Amino acid sequence: MELIESTTSFGGKNAVYRHRSHACNCDMTFGIYLPPQTERTSVPVLWYLSGLTCTHENAMSKAGLQQFAAKRGLALVFPDTSPRGEDVADDPAYDIGQGAGFYVNATEAPWVRHFNMYDYIVKELFAQVCNHFPVTEMHGITGHSMGGHGALTIAMRHPETYTSVSAFAPIANPTESDWGRKQFLTYLGANEDQWLRHDATELLKSKGWRRDILVDQGADDPFFNLLRPQALTDAATAIRVPLTYRAHTGYNHSYYFVASFAEDHVNWHADRLAP
Amino acid sequence: MELIESTTSFGGKNAVYRHRSHACNCDMTFGIYLPPQTERTSVPVLWYLSGLTCTHENAMSKAGLQQFAAKRGLALVFPDTSPRGEDVADDPAYDIGQGAGFYVNATEAPWVRHFNMYDYIVKELFAQVCNHFPVTEMHGITGHSMGGHGALTIAMRHPETYTSVSAFAPIANPTESDWGRKQFLTYLGANEDQWLRHDATELLKSKGWRRDILVDQGADDPFFNLLRPQALTDAATAIRVPLTYRAHTGYNHSYYFVASFAEDHVNWHADRLAP
C-alpha cells in the first residue's frame, strides 16, 4: 500500500493510498480520514460510496464530512467508484465503465475481468482498512446517488457488518430505472433475477432491515425520476422498517446538497456506532 | 448579468453569474452565496479572493464557508482570479496570466488590456454586488494565498470600505518573494515604487490599519518561504497593530487547511460586521 498524499484536516489526517486490488485486478486508489481521536484510540468507520463520474477525491474535498467526523471520532473511507487504467474496459457513456462501477461484480465480458466493485468494497478494501488503520469493528455505510445505491444494498446484504446505513439521493430502485437497467444488463447480463440482489427496494422487501435508515433527497433534484425514492419509502412503510426520508425543497443533486446535510449523516452514524 | 447556475446550500443560495466587465474588457464570472436571512433582510458581505490557478468555483465548492455564513447571516462573494478568454493574454507558467491576476491593474503590454483585477474587485464588482443583491454597506474581505495578498492590500488601501480583514496563508510580502517580484515586474514594470502599493507588509508600514487582522497559516505549508508571514507579523508588532497570527502544525497550503479554519474566519468577520 503506497501513501500518495497526506494532509491535515480539522485536526485529523486525510490520506490517499494506492494499492494492488485482486478483486479488480488493477491498482486502486482510496482516501481515508483519520480523526484526531485516532492518535490515542481506535474509532468506528463510516464508509462513503460516491456517485457516477466521481473518484475517491470528490467527497473528500467537497462533502464537508471531516469536520463532523473529527467532532464525533469517526474514520471516513472514500473508495473509488470503479477500476481504472488503460487496460480496463470503458465506454463513451458517463454511466458505464470507468467511474460507473455500480458496486456489482460483473459477470459479462469485457467487464468481468476488472469490474468487481462489490467484492472490492465488502471484502478486499474492508480487510485493508481493518488491518492497517486504528479502527474498531463498528462500521456504518453511506453514499450519494450510485453510491447511495451501493450503501443501501451492501448494508442490507451484510447487516452483521454494517450497523448503520444512510444515503444521499440514492438510486433507490435501479431495476425499474434507466440508472440501473442499462448497467445491470451490461454488467450482469439479461437474467433479471440476478439484478434483484442489487436493488435496495427489492432487498428491503426480501431481507428487511432490523434497524433504521436515513435518506435525504433534494426535492428539486433533476434526476428525481431516475432515483425513485418513493419505491424505497413504500417498501419500508409496507414492512414497517423505520426509514427517515427527508425531501428538501430547493436542493438539487450536487455536493452543495450533500454538504448541507453532512452533519446530520455523520451524527446519525456516530449515534449508532459510538453512542 | 446572466445567471449561469443556482443551487441551494445550507438553506441559502449559491449562484454563479456572468457579466460584461469594463475593467477587464471581457466577460467575467463570479459566485455569490446568499444566506437564508436574505429572504427577509439585507446582510453584510464577506469577499473571498482566491489563489493562483483558481476560478470562482474552488472556494465555493471546497472551503466550506457557506455553513457558517448561513448561521451568521453573511453573503459571500467569490470573484474569479483573472480575466479569461481566447483573446486574453496568457503565459505557460501557472503563476502569470489567466488564473494569476494578482489583484493589480497592469500597466505593461500585453497585460494592460485586460488585467485590471484591482479595479474589477474594488469598483466594478463591488458596485454590481451592492446594486443587485440584498446586502448592507458592511463589507469584510478575506482570501487565500494570492487572494490573501489581495484581501490585505485592498483592505488597507480602502479602510473606509472594508471594515474587517483576514487571510489564509497570504502572500504577505510579495516585493521580497518570487511570488510577487516576477508578477509585479510583468504586470507593473520595472519601477519598484509602483510595487509597494501591492505589498501588504509595506502598506501596513506606510498606512497602518486601525482595526485588527486575523491570519492563519499552515506551519507545514510547502510554500512557507514564498509567503513570508514573518514580514507581516514583524511590521504589525513594530507599529502595534493587533494582528492575530496562528501557525497550525501539520497543515499545508490546500483547501483542507482553509476549510479547517473557515468557521473562525466567518465568525471573525461576522463579529465585526454584524455584532
XYZ file of C-alpha atoms in Angstrom:
550
model
C 0.000 0.000 0.000
C 1.526 3.259 -1.160
C 0.772 6.604 0.504
C 0.078 9.132 -2.289
C -0.950 12.176 -0.299
C -1.439 13.191 3.321
C -2.963 16.441 4.555
C -4.135 17.657 7.922
C -7.838 18.443 8.112
C -9.788 19.501 11.201
C -7.027 18.188 13.435
C -7.008 14.754 11.772
C -5.425 13.308 8.631
C -6.731 12.926 5.089
C -4.625 10.288 3.403
C -4.807 8.840 -0.099
C -3.422 5.365 -0.782
C -2.845 3.267 -3.881
C -2.818 -0.500 -3.595
C -2.974 -3.584 -5.770
C -6.514 -4.921 -5.877
C -7.049 -8.634 -6.527
C -10.802 -8.146 -6.721
C -10.467 -5.553 -9.502
C -7.273 -6.927 -10.999
C -5.684 -3.464 -11.132
C -4.289 -0.737 -8.893
C -6.972 1.037 -6.882
C -6.898 4.363 -5.057
C -8.846 5.279 -1.941
C -8.980 8.093 0.578
C -9.269 7.781 4.345
C -9.842 10.382 7.028
C -8.467 9.578 10.456
C -9.909 11.904 13.090
C -7.703 13.311 15.881
C -9.014 10.646 18.301
C -7.002 8.007 16.392
C -3.816 9.360 17.975
C -4.813 7.549 21.162
C -7.557 5.059 20.311
C -9.368 3.090 17.626
C -12.538 4.573 16.172
C -15.599 3.348 14.250
C -15.663 3.714 10.467
C -18.123 5.447 8.173
C -17.831 4.299 4.564
C -18.809 6.843 1.920
C -19.554 5.476 -1.566
C -19.505 8.084 -4.326
C -21.685 8.570 -7.371
C -21.250 8.371 -11.136
C -18.100 10.017 -12.566
C -16.561 10.519 -9.118
C -13.210 9.299 -7.824
C -12.183 8.950 -4.151
C -11.471 12.686 -4.225
C -14.835 14.397 -4.813
C -16.451 13.691 -1.473
C -13.157 14.107 0.366
C -12.821 17.681 -0.880
C -16.462 18.754 -1.235
C -18.812 16.880 1.108
C -17.519 18.517 4.282
C -17.776 15.329 6.367
C -14.389 15.624 8.099
C -15.443 18.497 10.336
C -18.152 16.397 11.959
C -16.193 13.137 11.882
C -13.491 14.964 13.875
C -16.050 16.040 16.458
C -17.600 12.606 16.800
C -14.499 10.459 16.372
C -15.321 8.564 13.187
C -12.900 7.455 10.483
C -14.146 8.053 6.919
C -13.289 5.831 3.951
C -13.664 7.182 0.401
C -13.296 4.368 -2.171
C -13.069 4.995 -5.892
C -16.183 4.215 -7.965
C -14.660 1.703 -10.373
C -11.485 0.001 -11.522
C -9.340 2.297 -13.661
C -6.469 2.095 -16.134
C -5.600 1.855 -19.769
C -6.266 -1.869 -19.896
C -9.566 -1.576 -18.021
C -12.697 -1.716 -20.189
C -14.536 1.539 -20.670
C -17.417 3.081 -22.597
C -18.034 6.533 -24.077
C -21.121 6.953 -21.868
C -20.508 8.554 -18.456
C -22.700 5.959 -16.765
C -20.988 2.780 -17.969
C -17.389 1.673 -17.372
C -14.749 3.688 -15.554
C -16.324 5.924 -12.937
C -19.522 3.862 -13.022
C -18.872 0.524 -11.312
C -22.342 0.405 -9.710
C -20.984 -1.695 -6.806
C -21.613 -5.055 -8.502
C -19.441 -7.999 -9.532
C -19.672 -8.108 -13.317
C -20.324 -11.452 -14.991
C -20.321 -10.285 -18.610
C -17.397 -9.672 -20.984
C -15.427 -7.450 -21.109
C -16.368 -6.144 -17.641
C -15.898 -9.408 -15.784
C -12.127 -9.016 -15.773
C -11.992 -5.857 -13.609
C -15.437 -4.701 -12.530
C -15.838 -6.364 -9.148
C -16.556 -3.336 -7.006
C -18.894 -5.289 -4.743
C -16.184 -7.663 -3.579
C -13.658 -4.840 -3.553
C -15.691 -2.788 -1.080
C -17.154 -5.568 1.047
C -14.147 -7.858 1.264
C -10.840 -6.511 -0.011
C -10.848 -2.866 0.997
C -12.746 -3.744 4.155
C -9.890 -6.041 5.218
C -7.298 -3.496 4.134
C -8.865 -0.776 6.266
C -9.324 -3.023 9.288
C -5.759 -4.346 9.095
C -3.884 -1.101 8.522
C -5.701 1.609 10.446
C -6.777 2.193 14.062
C -10.444 1.266 13.611
C -12.927 -0.729 15.639
C -15.355 -3.375 14.370
C -18.173 -0.859 14.250
C -18.878 0.143 10.644
C -21.545 2.296 9.057
C -22.065 3.000 5.369
C -23.473 5.887 3.371
C -23.169 7.264 -0.138
C -24.521 9.561 -2.789
C -26.599 8.647 -5.853
C -24.977 5.493 -7.336
C -23.089 5.358 -4.024
C -26.323 5.611 -2.063
C -27.484 2.567 -4.003
C -24.219 0.862 -3.092
C -24.521 1.768 0.578
C -28.103 0.552 0.953
C -27.611 -2.705 -0.941
C -24.331 -3.569 0.764
C -25.746 -2.835 4.221
C -28.882 -4.903 3.635
C -26.865 -7.896 2.439
C -24.373 -7.641 5.330
C -26.316 -6.439 8.363
C -23.818 -8.203 10.628
C -21.016 -5.987 9.274
C -22.717 -2.627 8.822
C -24.508 -1.409 11.924
C -25.802 1.834 10.464
C -26.840 2.958 6.995
C -27.893 6.175 5.327
C -27.901 7.645 1.836
C -27.938 10.940 -0.019
C -30.259 10.878 -3.045
C -29.711 7.138 -3.657
C -30.643 5.265 -6.809
C -33.278 3.512 -4.768
C -34.880 1.136 -7.259
C -32.449 0.578 -10.142
C -34.244 -2.427 -11.646
C -37.035 -0.002 -12.571
C -34.824 2.896 -13.698
C -32.630 3.850 -16.638
C -29.961 4.333 -13.973
C -29.792 0.628 -13.264
C -31.403 -1.426 -16.025
C -28.790 -0.308 -18.553
C -25.892 -1.044 -16.197
C -27.247 -4.320 -14.838
C -27.828 -5.611 -18.378
C -24.275 -4.585 -19.293
C -22.500 -5.900 -16.206
C -24.775 -8.767 -15.071
C -26.476 -9.977 -18.264
C -30.084 -10.476 -19.221
C -31.245 -12.628 -16.293
C -33.109 -10.061 -14.241
C -33.204 -12.329 -11.205
C -29.528 -11.526 -10.775
C -30.354 -7.824 -10.674
C -32.609 -8.056 -7.639
C -29.652 -8.570 -5.308
C -28.522 -5.068 -6.255
C -31.768 -3.187 -5.798
C -32.274 -1.523 -2.408
C -36.066 -1.586 -2.682
C -36.152 -5.254 -3.662
C -33.663 -6.181 -0.933
C -35.672 -4.320 1.664
C -38.740 -6.315 0.623
C -36.914 -9.661 0.622
C -34.494 -9.284 3.518
C -35.829 -6.389 5.582
C -33.633 -4.287 7.831
C -33.761 -4.656 11.580
C -32.552 -1.159 12.375
C -33.340 2.258 10.933
C -32.387 4.075 7.719
C -31.831 7.771 6.924
C -32.357 9.032 3.355
C -32.033 12.686 2.341
C -33.224 13.798 -1.084
C -33.268 17.135 -2.891
C -36.860 17.886 -3.822
C -35.551 19.793 -6.855
C -33.131 17.078 -7.904
C -33.207 16.960 -11.739
C -32.625 13.180 -11.551
C -35.549 12.586 -9.185
C -37.386 10.294 -11.624
C -34.311 8.123 -12.077
C -33.743 7.768 -8.338
C -37.245 6.549 -7.387
C -37.111 7.261 -3.647
C -40.853 6.608 -3.385
C -40.285 2.922 -4.197
C -37.997 2.628 -1.181
C -40.282 4.537 1.175
C -43.282 2.484 0.029
C -41.410 -0.744 0.728
C -40.248 0.492 4.138
C -43.765 1.555 5.065
C -45.226 -1.766 3.968
C -42.912 -3.826 6.185
C -42.648 -1.188 8.930
C -38.937 -0.533 8.693
C -38.211 2.810 10.373
C -36.971 4.836 7.424
C -36.477 8.567 7.853
C -36.927 10.136 4.431
C -36.442 13.871 4.118
C -37.170 15.745 0.868
C -35.537 19.169 0.905
C -37.103 21.954 -1.136
C -34.681 23.790 -3.437
C -31.847 21.284 -3.197
C -30.527 19.571 -6.312
C -28.205 16.560 -6.821
C -24.869 18.351 -6.249
C -22.305 18.252 -3.485
C -23.836 21.505 -2.229
C -26.809 19.325 -1.296
C -24.623 16.627 0.273
C -22.584 19.148 2.265
C -25.727 20.813 3.589
C -26.750 17.583 5.337
C -23.314 16.111 6.069
C -23.565 16.913 9.762
C -26.836 15.037 10.138
C -25.464 11.906 8.461
C -22.244 11.850 10.467
C -24.250 12.268 13.671
C -26.721 9.577 12.582
C -23.896 7.078 12.210
C -21.959 8.245 15.269
C -25.078 7.889 17.433
C -25.387 4.266 16.309
C -21.698 3.279 16.129
C -20.336 5.032 19.214
C -23.327 6.143 21.265
C -25.819 39.952 -15.787
C -26.591 36.355 -16.717
C -27.393 33.689 -14.136
C -25.347 30.579 -15.017
C -26.134 28.311 -12.091
C -28.133 28.372 -8.887
C -28.060 25.756 -6.140
C -29.421 25.636 -2.632
C -26.778 25.319 0.075
C -27.350 25.331 3.833
C -30.737 26.915 3.343
C -29.332 29.750 1.188
C -28.448 30.111 -2.482
C -25.154 29.637 -4.316
C -25.454 31.488 -7.585
C -22.954 31.933 -10.409
C -23.245 34.939 -12.722
C -21.512 36.038 -15.895
C -21.341 39.735 -16.756
C -19.542 42.107 -19.088
C -16.619 43.712 -17.267
C -15.440 47.133 -18.401
C -12.481 46.986 -16.028
C -11.244 43.717 -17.548
C -12.619 44.305 -21.030
C -14.082 40.796 -21.212
C -16.841 38.664 -19.709
C -16.228 37.785 -16.079
C -17.773 35.084 -13.893
C -18.347 35.255 -10.153
C -20.103 33.255 -7.468
C -22.238 34.610 -4.658
C -23.767 32.926 -1.635
C -26.909 34.485 -0.235
C -27.710 33.128 3.216
C -31.303 32.323 4.217
C -31.556 35.650 6.075
C -31.647 37.460 2.704
C -35.225 36.284 2.204
C -36.287 38.981 4.649
C -33.392 41.417 5.093
C -30.096 42.735 3.741
C -26.910 41.249 5.100
C -23.212 42.200 5.318
C -20.808 40.809 2.718
C -17.634 38.779 3.102
C -15.464 38.873 -0.016
C -13.289 35.800 -0.617
C -10.384 36.242 -3.048
C -8.917 33.002 -4.359
C -5.358 31.933 -5.041
C -3.292 31.058 -8.105
C -4.954 28.761 -10.693
C -8.381 29.067 -9.023
C -11.650 30.241 -10.535
C -14.720 31.458 -8.630
C -15.609 27.807 -8.125
C -12.827 26.365 -5.957
C -13.631 28.109 -2.704
C -17.344 27.876 -3.349
C -17.180 24.083 -3.502
C -14.277 23.316 -1.145
C -13.774 25.997 1.530
C -16.938 25.161 3.458
C -17.751 28.794 4.259
C -21.469 28.663 3.436
C -22.364 26.617 6.509
C -21.107 29.343 8.831
C -22.234 32.242 6.644
C -25.741 30.774 6.872
C -25.526 30.695 10.662
C -24.213 34.240 10.954
C -26.109 35.856 8.092
C -23.280 36.892 5.792
C -23.300 36.962 1.997
C -20.155 35.545 0.381
C -18.717 36.773 -2.918
C -16.322 34.555 -4.885
C -14.697 36.515 -7.746
C -12.575 34.871 -10.412
C -8.794 35.384 -10.144
C -8.175 36.990 -13.546
C -9.717 37.957 -16.863
C -10.222 34.958 -19.133
C -10.853 34.190 -22.773
C -9.185 33.318 -26.042
C -8.232 36.934 -26.730
C -6.913 37.494 -23.196
C -3.127 37.362 -22.824
C -1.713 34.301 -21.110
C 1.558 32.608 -20.260
C 2.599 28.969 -19.998
C 3.553 29.486 -16.328
C 0.763 28.816 -13.828
C 1.632 31.989 -11.919
C 1.393 34.541 -14.743
C -1.631 35.368 -16.886
C -5.021 33.695 -16.707
C -5.685 32.423 -13.180
C -2.984 34.697 -11.786
C -4.232 38.279 -11.874
C -2.591 39.175 -8.552
C -5.241 41.844 -7.885
C -3.354 44.657 -9.629
C -4.092 46.972 -12.578
C -1.486 46.056 -15.200
C 0.394 48.884 -16.907
C 2.567 46.744 -19.208
C 1.768 45.223 -22.598
C 0.118 42.865 -23.355
C -1.473 42.658 -19.887
C -2.700 46.239 -19.721
C -5.639 45.483 -21.991
C -7.430 43.057 -19.652
C -5.584 42.596 -16.363
C -7.270 45.143 -14.118
C -8.368 42.906 -11.283
C -7.801 45.622 -8.705
C -10.397 47.945 -10.222
C -12.622 44.993 -11.036
C -12.836 43.901 -7.403
C -12.778 47.288 -5.681
C -15.004 49.238 -8.061
C -16.863 47.279 -10.702
C -17.847 44.045 -8.982
C -18.316 45.945 -5.732
C -20.944 48.152 -7.385
C -22.502 45.157 -9.135
C -22.912 43.287 -5.850
C -24.249 46.314 -3.985
C -26.732 47.164 -6.730
C -28.121 43.711 -7.452
C -28.228 41.814 -4.179
C -29.740 42.371 -0.736
C -26.565 43.475 1.018
C -25.741 46.217 3.506
C -22.824 48.645 3.397
C -20.819 46.488 5.797
C -18.102 44.612 3.910
C -15.259 42.382 5.041
C -12.600 40.766 2.894
C -10.537 37.595 3.122
C -8.676 35.302 0.769
C -6.198 32.503 0.335
C -2.571 32.766 -0.822
C -2.564 35.232 -3.770
C -6.091 36.071 -2.611
C -4.879 36.684 0.934
C -2.457 39.175 -0.564
C -5.360 40.738 -2.455
C -7.566 40.890 0.644
C -4.934 42.524 2.849
C -3.778 45.077 0.281
C -7.295 46.035 -0.800
C -8.477 46.416 2.796
C -5.506 48.548 3.796
C -5.998 50.875 0.839
C -9.755 51.176 1.421
C -10.320 51.046 5.175
C -13.489 53.102 4.743
C -14.990 50.324 2.598
C -13.727 47.149 4.265
C -14.444 47.020 7.974
C -12.853 43.638 8.631
C -9.963 41.739 7.089
C -8.408 38.296 7.427
C -6.331 35.948 5.306
C -5.459 32.287 4.883
C -1.743 31.779 4.135
C -1.418 35.129 2.329
C 1.465 36.160 0.129
C 2.381 38.655 2.794
C 5.414 40.423 1.358
C 5.422 39.909 -2.430
C 8.064 42.553 -3.198
C 10.557 40.264 -1.441
C 9.278 36.957 -2.851
C 9.366 35.029 -6.116
C 5.587 35.036 -5.741
C 5.392 38.767 -6.356
C 8.565 40.115 -7.892
C 8.033 38.098 -11.056
C 4.394 39.161 -11.407
C 4.911 42.803 -10.461
C 7.731 43.125 -12.998
C 5.471 41.533 -15.618
C 2.279 43.458 -14.885
C 3.593 46.734 -13.408
C 7.038 47.194 -14.970
C 10.470 47.759 -13.505
C 9.744 50.745 -11.261
C 9.620 49.031 -7.877
C 7.995 52.041 -6.238
C 4.815 51.019 -8.040
C 5.021 47.599 -6.434
C 4.833 48.860 -2.869
C 1.126 49.690 -3.197
C 0.510 45.973 -3.647
C 2.534 44.624 -0.743
C 0.602 44.025 2.490
C 3.697 44.388 4.669
C 4.752 47.647 3.033
C 1.197 49.011 3.157
C 0.906 48.146 6.834
C 4.126 50.096 7.475
C 3.065 53.111 5.399
C -0.672 53.269 6.082
C -1.233 51.232 9.208
C -4.570 49.587 9.997
C -6.803 50.959 12.679
C -8.576 47.730 13.456
C -7.397 44.133 13.854
C -6.274 41.412 11.430
C -6.546 37.605 11.512
C -4.020 35.488 9.603
C -3.981 31.679 9.663
C -1.018 29.809 8.236
C -0.160 26.122 7.871
C 3.111 25.523 9.677
C 3.836 22.742 7.173
C 2.911 24.800 4.134
C 5.404 23.881 1.370
C 5.221 27.493 0.113
C 6.018 28.993 3.504
C 9.195 30.715 2.273
C 7.333 32.364 -0.596
C 4.571 33.660 1.672
C 6.789 35.447 4.254
C 4.227 35.767 7.054
C 7.013 36.851 9.431
C 7.463 40.102 7.488
C 3.814 40.959 8.127
C 3.875 39.995 11.797
C 7.100 41.958 12.314
C 5.553 45.055 10.748
C 2.380 44.682 12.829
C 4.381 44.259 16.001
C 6.529 47.312 15.230
C 3.557 49.632 14.807
C 1.357 47.827 17.346
C -1.417 46.747 15.005
C -3.364 43.935 16.681
C -2.650 41.074 14.306
C -3.670 37.574 15.348
C -1.307 35.186 13.581
C -1.831 31.473 14.074
C 0.577 28.881 12.684
C -1.028 25.435 12.605
C 1.182 22.378 12.877
C 0.616 19.760 10.190
C -1.481 21.932 7.864
C -0.343 22.585 4.296
C -1.495 25.096 1.659
C -4.595 23.208 0.431
C -8.312 23.802 0.791
C -8.252 21.170 3.541
C -6.355 23.820 5.527
C -8.751 26.607 4.537
C -11.823 24.518 5.368
C -10.422 23.611 8.772
C -10.424 27.275 9.815
C -13.376 28.530 7.753
C -15.614 28.787 10.815
C -13.151 31.030 12.646
C -12.836 33.429 9.718
C -16.568 33.711 9.109
C -17.094 34.361 12.805
C -14.243 36.912 12.856
C -15.929 38.908 10.119
C -19.476 38.438 11.418
C -18.405 39.675 14.866
C -17.105 42.880 13.261
C -19.730 43.380 10.529
C -22.900 42.387 12.368
C -22.026 42.214 16.048
